[in-house]
Coordinates of C-alpha atoms in Angstrom, one line a residue:
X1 CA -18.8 73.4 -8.8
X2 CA -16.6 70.4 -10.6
X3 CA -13.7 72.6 -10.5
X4 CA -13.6 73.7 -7.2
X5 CA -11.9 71.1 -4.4
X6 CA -10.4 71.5 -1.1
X7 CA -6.6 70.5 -2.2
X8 CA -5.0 70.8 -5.2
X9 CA -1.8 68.9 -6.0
X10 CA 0.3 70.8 -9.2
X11 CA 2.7 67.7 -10.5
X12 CA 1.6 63.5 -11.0
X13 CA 5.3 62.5 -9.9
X14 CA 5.5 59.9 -7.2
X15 CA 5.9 63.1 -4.7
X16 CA 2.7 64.6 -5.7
X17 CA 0.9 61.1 -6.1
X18 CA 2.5 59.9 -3.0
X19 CA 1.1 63.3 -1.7
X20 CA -2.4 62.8 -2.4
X21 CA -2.9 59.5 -0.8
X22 CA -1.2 60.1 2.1
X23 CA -4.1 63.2 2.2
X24 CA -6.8 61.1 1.5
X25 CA -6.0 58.6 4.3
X26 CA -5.7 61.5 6.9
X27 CA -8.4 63.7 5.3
X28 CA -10.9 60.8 3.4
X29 CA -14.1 63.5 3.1
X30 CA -11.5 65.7 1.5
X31 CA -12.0 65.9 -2.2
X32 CA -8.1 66.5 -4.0
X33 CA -7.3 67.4 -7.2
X34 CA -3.8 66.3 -9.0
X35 CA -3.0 68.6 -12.2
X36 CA -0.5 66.6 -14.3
X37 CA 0.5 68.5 -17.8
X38 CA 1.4 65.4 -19.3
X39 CA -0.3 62.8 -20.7
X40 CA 0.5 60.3 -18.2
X41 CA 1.9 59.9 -14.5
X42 CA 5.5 59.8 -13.4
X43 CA 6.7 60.9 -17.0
X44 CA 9.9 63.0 -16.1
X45 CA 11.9 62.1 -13.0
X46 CA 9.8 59.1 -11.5
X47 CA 9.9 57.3 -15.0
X48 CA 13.2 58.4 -16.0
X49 CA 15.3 57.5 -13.0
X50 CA 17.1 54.1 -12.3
X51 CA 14.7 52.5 -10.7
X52 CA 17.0 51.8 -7.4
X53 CA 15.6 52.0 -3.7
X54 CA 18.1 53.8 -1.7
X55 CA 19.1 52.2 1.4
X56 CA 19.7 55.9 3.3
X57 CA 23.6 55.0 3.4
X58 CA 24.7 58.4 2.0
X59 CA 22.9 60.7 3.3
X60 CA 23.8 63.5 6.5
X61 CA 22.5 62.2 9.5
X62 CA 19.6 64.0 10.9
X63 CA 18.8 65.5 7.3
X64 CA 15.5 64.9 6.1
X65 CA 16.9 62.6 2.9
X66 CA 18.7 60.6 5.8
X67 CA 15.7 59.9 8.4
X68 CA 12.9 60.0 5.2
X69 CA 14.9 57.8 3.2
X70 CA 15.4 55.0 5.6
X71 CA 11.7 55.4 6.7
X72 CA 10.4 55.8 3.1
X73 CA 12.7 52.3 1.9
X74 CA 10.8 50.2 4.7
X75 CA 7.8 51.7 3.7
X76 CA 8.2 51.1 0.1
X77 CA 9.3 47.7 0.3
X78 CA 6.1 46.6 2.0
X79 CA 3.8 48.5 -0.3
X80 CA 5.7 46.8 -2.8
X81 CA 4.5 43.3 -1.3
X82 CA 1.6 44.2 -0.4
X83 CA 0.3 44.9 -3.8
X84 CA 2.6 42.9 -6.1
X85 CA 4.7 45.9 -7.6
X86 CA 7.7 44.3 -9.5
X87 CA 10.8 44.6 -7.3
X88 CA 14.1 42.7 -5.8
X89 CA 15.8 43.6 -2.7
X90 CA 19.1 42.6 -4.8
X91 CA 21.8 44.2 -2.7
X92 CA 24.9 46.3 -3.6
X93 CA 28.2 47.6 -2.9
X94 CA 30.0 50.5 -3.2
X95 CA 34.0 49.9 -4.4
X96 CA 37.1 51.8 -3.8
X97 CA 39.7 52.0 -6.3
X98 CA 42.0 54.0 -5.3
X99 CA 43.4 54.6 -1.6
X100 CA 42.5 58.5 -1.6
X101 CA 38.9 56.9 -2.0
X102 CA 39.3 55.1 1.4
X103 CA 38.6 58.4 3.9
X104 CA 34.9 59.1 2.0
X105 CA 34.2 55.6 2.1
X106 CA 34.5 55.2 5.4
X107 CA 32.7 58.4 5.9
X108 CA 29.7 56.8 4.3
X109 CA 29.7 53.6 6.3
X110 CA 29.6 55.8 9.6
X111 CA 26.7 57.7 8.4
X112 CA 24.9 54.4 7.4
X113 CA 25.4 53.4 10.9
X114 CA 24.3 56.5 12.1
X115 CA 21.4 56.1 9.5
X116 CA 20.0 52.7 11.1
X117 CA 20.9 51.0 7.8
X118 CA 20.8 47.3 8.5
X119 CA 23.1 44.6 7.3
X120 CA 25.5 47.3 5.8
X121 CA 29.2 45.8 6.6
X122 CA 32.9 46.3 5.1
X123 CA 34.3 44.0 2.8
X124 CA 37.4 43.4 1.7
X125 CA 39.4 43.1 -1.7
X126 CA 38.8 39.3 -1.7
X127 CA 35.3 39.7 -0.8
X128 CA 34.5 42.6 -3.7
X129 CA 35.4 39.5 -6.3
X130 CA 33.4 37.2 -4.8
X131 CA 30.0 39.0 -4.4
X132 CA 31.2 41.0 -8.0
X133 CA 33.6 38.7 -9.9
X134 CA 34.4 41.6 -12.9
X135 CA 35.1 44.2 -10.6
X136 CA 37.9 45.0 -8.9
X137 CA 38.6 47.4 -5.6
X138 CA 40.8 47.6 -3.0
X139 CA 37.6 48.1 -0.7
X140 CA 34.1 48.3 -0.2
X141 CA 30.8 48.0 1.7
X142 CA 28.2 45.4 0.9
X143 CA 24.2 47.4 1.1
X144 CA 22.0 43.8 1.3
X145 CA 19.0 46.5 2.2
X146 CA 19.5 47.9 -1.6
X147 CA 16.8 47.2 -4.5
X148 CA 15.5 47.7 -7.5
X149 CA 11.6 48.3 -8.2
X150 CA 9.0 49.9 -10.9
X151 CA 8.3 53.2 -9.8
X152 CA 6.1 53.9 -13.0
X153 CA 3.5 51.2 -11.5
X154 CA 4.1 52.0 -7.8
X155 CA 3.0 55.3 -8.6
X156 CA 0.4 54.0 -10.9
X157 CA -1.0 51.9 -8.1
X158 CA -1.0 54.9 -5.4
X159 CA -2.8 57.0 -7.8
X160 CA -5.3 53.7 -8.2
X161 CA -5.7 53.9 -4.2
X162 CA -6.1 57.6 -3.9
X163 CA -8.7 57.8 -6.6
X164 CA -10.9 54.8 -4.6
X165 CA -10.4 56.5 -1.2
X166 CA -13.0 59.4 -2.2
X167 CA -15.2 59.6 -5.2
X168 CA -14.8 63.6 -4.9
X169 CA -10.9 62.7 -5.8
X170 CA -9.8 63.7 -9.5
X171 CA -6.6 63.5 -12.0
X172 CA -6.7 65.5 -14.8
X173 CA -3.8 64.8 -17.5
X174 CA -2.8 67.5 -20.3
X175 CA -3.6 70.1 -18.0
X176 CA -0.6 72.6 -17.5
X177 CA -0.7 75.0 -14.6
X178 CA -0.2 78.3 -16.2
X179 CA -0.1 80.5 -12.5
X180 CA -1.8 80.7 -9.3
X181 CA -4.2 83.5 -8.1
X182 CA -5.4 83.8 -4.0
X183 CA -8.2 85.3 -4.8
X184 CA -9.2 86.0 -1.1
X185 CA -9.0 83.5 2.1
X186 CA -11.3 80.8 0.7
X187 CA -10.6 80.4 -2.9
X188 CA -7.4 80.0 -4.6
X189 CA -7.5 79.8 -8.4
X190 CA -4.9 77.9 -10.6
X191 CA -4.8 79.5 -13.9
X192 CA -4.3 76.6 -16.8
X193 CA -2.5 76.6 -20.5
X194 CA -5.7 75.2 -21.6
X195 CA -7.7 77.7 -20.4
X196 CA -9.8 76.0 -17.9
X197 CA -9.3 77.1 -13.8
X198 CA -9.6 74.9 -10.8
X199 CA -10.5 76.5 -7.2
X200 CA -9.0 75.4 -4.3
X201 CA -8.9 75.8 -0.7
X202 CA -5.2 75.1 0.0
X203 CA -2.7 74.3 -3.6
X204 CA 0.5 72.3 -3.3
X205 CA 3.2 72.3 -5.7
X206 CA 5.0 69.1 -6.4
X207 CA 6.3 70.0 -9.6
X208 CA 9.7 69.0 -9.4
X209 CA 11.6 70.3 -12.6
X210 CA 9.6 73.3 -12.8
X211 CA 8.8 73.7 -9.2
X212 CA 10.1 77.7 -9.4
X213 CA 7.3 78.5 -12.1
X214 CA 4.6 77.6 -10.1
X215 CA 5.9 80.0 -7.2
X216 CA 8.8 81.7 -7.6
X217 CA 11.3 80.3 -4.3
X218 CA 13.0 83.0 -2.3
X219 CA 16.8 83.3 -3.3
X220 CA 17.0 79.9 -5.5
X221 CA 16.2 78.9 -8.6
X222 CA 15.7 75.3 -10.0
X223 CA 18.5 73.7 -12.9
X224 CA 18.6 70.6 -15.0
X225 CA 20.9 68.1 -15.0
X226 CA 21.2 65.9 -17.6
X227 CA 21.8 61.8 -17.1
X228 CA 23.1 59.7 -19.7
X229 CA 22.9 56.0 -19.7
X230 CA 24.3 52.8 -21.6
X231 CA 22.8 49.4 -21.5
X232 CA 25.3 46.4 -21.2
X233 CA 24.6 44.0 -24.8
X234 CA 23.1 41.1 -23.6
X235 CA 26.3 39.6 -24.1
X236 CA 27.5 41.2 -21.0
X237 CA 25.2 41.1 -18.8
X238 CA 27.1 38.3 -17.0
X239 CA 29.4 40.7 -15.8
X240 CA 27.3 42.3 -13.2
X241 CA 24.7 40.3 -11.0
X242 CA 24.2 42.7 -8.3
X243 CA 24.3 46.9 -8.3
X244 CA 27.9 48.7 -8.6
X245 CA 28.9 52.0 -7.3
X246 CA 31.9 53.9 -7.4
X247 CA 32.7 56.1 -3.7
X248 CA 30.5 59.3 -4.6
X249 CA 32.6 62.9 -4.3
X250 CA 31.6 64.2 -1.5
X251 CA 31.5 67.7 -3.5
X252 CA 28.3 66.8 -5.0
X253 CA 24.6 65.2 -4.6
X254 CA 25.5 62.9 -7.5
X255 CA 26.8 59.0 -6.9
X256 CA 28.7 58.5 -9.7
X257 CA 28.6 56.3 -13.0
X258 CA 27.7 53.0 -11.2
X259 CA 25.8 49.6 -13.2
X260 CA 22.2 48.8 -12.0
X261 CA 20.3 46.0 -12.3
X262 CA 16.9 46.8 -14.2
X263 CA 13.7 45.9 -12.7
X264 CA 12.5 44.0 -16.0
X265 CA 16.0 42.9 -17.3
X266 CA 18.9 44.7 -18.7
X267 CA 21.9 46.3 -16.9
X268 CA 22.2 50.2 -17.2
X269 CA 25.4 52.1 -16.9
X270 CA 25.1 55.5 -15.8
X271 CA 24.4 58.3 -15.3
X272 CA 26.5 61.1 -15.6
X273 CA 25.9 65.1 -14.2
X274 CA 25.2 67.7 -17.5
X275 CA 24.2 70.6 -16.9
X276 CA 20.9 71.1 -19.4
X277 CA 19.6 74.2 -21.3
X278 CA 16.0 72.7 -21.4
X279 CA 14.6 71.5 -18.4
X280 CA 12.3 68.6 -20.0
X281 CA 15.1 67.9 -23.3
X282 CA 16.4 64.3 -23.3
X283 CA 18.5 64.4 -26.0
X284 CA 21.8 65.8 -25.7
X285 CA 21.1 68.8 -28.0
X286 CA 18.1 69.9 -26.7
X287 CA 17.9 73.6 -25.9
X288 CA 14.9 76.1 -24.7
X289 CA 16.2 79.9 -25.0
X290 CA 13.0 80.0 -22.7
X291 CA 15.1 77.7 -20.0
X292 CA 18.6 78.8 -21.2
X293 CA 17.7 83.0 -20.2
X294 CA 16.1 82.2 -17.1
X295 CA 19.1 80.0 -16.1
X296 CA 21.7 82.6 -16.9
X297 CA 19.8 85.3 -15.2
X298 CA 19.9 84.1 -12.1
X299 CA 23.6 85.0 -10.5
X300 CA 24.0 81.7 -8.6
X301 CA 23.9 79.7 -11.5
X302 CA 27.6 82.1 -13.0
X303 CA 28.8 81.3 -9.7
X304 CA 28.2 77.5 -9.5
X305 CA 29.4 77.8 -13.4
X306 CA 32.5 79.5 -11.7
X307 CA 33.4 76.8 -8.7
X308 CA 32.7 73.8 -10.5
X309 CA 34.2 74.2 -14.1
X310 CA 36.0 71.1 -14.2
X311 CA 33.5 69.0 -12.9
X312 CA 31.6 70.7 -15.9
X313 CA 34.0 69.8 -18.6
X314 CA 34.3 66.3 -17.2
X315 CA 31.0 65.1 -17.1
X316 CA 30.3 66.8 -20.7
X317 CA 33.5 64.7 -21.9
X318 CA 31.1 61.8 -20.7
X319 CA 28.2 63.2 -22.6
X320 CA 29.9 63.2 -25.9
X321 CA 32.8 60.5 -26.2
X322 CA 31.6 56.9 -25.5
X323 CA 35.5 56.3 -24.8
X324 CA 35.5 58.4 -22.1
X325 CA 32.5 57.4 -20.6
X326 CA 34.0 53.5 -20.9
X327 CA 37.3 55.0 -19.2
X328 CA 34.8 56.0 -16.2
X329 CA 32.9 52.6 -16.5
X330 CA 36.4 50.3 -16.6
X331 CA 37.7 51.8 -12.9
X332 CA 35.2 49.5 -11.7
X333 CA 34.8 46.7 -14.2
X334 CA 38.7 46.6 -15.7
X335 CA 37.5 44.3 -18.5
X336 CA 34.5 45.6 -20.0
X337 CA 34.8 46.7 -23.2
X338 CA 34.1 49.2 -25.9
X339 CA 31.5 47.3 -27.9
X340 CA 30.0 45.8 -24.5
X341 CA 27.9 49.4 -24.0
X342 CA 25.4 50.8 -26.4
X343 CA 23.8 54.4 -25.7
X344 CA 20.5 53.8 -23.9
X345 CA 18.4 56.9 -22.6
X346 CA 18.7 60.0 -20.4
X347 CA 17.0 61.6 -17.2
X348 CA 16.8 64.8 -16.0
X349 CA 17.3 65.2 -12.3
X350 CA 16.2 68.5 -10.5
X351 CA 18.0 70.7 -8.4
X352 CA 17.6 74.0 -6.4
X353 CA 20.6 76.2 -6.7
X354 CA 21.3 79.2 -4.2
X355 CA 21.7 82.5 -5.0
X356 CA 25.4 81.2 -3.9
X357 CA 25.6 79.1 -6.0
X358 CA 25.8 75.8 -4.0
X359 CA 23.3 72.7 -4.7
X360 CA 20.5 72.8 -1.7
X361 CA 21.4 69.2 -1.1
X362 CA 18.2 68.6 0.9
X363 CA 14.4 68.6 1.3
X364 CA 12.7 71.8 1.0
X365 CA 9.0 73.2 1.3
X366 CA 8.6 77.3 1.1
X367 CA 5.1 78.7 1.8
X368 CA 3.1 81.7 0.2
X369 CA -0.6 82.4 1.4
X370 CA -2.5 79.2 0.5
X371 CA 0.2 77.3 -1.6
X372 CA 2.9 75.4 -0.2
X373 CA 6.0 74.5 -2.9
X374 CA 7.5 71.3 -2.7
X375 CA 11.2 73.2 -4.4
X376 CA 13.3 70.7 -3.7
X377 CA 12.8 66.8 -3.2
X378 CA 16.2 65.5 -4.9
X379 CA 17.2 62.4 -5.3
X380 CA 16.3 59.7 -2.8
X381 CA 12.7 61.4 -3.1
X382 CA 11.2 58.2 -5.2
X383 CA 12.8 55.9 -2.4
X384 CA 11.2 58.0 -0.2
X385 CA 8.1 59.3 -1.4
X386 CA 5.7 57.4 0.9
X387 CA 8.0 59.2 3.8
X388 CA 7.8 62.0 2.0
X389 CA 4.3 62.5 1.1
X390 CA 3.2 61.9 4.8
X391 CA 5.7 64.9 5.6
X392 CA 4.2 67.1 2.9
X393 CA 0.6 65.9 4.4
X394 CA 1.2 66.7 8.3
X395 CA 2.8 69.5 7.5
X396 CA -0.2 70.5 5.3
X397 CA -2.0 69.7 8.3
X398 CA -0.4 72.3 10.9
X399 CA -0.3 74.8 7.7
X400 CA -3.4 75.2 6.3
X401 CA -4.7 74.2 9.9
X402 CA -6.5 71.0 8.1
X403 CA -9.3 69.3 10.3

């Protein structure tokens, strides 16, 4: 009987995590499972990312990033408080450099209205130097609502909380999820790498980057893309005291190279948008012919391939000359230079691509028997994973018809 539980969450992200408390506080006699493969929480996405909360200015009104993003940030924040997580509601803005820029940006300040973002206002030329005296814009809008926190250790503390909520509750690290068997209408098996099976009533499936092998999505298919960051030399750091971001194009869920403040010091530059051929490789040759065939069988990644080839060749030119990548760096800051930036890390960012080929730029469960798939929480998802996990939970609720 110590592998059989009523829920089973596949993936130890701050979705799944976020997931399983929010469970355990609506279902306490419950007992849940979390199946992580690696050897710790929040080691891909959560761990990787830059560590900003999202204030919910971007984001389509009415969409679930938009109204889970704004509900998620408040959310956060307070948990954040509440049990001393390392973070600073440092504020941003987000510059135009060029006049063409101006349409989009206003674009975003109307949805941040429309967003009940607070404090969000336009600022002017004058005003860009004097909140950000390196950079330079013709226009912008000041985010105060903006921050920066640890998501490692919020999701480290959520996992604490879930874990003391029921003594039935388990995580398991090392344990890969191999497939998923519904055996009949009260026992669910998930099939493991190592061997061992775990029964459950109901399974969900946070597992973000590999979110399609746990349940193969109808008409979509999960890609890789590849972040690349530099760190400012300590020298530099002067030169940004706040968080920078260019106007994002509207063509795509990405935001830009922009400079973040760093939760435990530093200032990172980044990211750029590469397409990866492994899923979970860092460096910028990694490749999985494993990743790599499954990616080029599916038709709507030839097709994105096809509509987007320059944004392709541009953000690779990022990937592999530092100059370039300065070039993108210096429309913000003008005087930053060459030997101011040193290569830092990478992150991988998730995304589920349409037969199409278009980006599914939004939140997304499917449902198969007794497993629900979580196959696309993109980017706010960490701001928002408190939001987000009590959406995954109520609709688990109405679902599996939970008491």
């Amino acid at each position: 009987m110590q592998n059989n539980f009523d829920i089973i969450i596949i993936g130890g992200g701050i979705v799944g995590v976020s997931t399983a408390y929010k469970l355990s506080l609506q279902n306490p006699n419950y007992s849940i499972l979390i199946l992580e493969k690696e050897n710790a929480l929040a080691s891909h996405q959560t761990g990787r990312n830059s560590g900003v909360i999202h204030s919910g200015i971007y984001y389509k009104p009415g969409s679930y990033k938009a109204i889970n993003c704004v509900k998620g940030r408040k959310e956060l924040v307070e948990f954040a408080k509440i049990h001393n997580i390392p973070h600073d509601i440092c504020g941003k803005i987000i510059v135009a450099t060029h006049p063409s820029e101006l349409t989009h940006l206003n674009k975003v300040f109307e949805n941040g209205i429309a967003n009940g973002v607070e404090g969000i206002k336009k600022i002017s030329a004058k005003e860009i130097t004097e909140i950000e005296p390196h950079c330079k814009g013709i226009e912008g809008i000041h985010v105060p609502c903006t921050g920066i926190i640890d998501y490692k250790a919020t999701t480290e503390k959520l996992a604490e909380l879930f874990l003391a909520a029921n003594n039935a509750n388990k995580i398991l690290l090392n344990i890969e999820c191999k497939y998923i068997v519904q055996q009949h209408q009260n026992n669910t098996e998930v099939n493991t790498k190592v061997g061992s099976s775990y029964f459950a009533k109901h399974i969900i499936a946070c597992a973000g980057l590999l979110a399609d092998r746990i349940v193969k999505p109808l008409n979509t298919a999960i890609v890789g893309f590849r972040g690349d960051y530099y760190d400012l030399t300590p020298a530099a750091e002067f030169k940004v005291k706040h968080l920078i971001y260019p106007v994002p194009n509207p063509k795509y869920p990405f935001l830009g190279v922009h400079f973040t403040r760093m939760i435990h010091g530093g200032i990172e530059c980044g990211p750029n948008a590469v397409f990866v051929f492994d899923r979970e490789g860092y460096s910028k040759w990694a490749f999985s012919f494993k990743d790599t065939l499954e990616a080029f069988k599916f038709k709507g990644t030839w097709r994105f391939f096809f509509k987007n080839w320059k944004f392709g060749i541009d953000e690779y030119r990022g990937a592999f000359s530092k100059a370039y990548f300065l070039k993108r760096l210096q429309t913000l800051l003008p005087n930053l230079k060459s030997d101011e930036i040193v290569p830092s890390r990478a992150g991988i960012r998730a995304m589920a691509l349409s037969k199409e080929g278009f980006m599914l730029d939004d939140f997304n469960i499917e449902f198969n028997g007794h497993v629900m798939n979580v196959i696309n929480s993109p980017s706010p998802a960490a701001t928002a994973a408190l939001a987000y996990g009590e959406e995954i939970a109520n609709t688990a609720k109405k679902y599996f018809n939970l008491n």
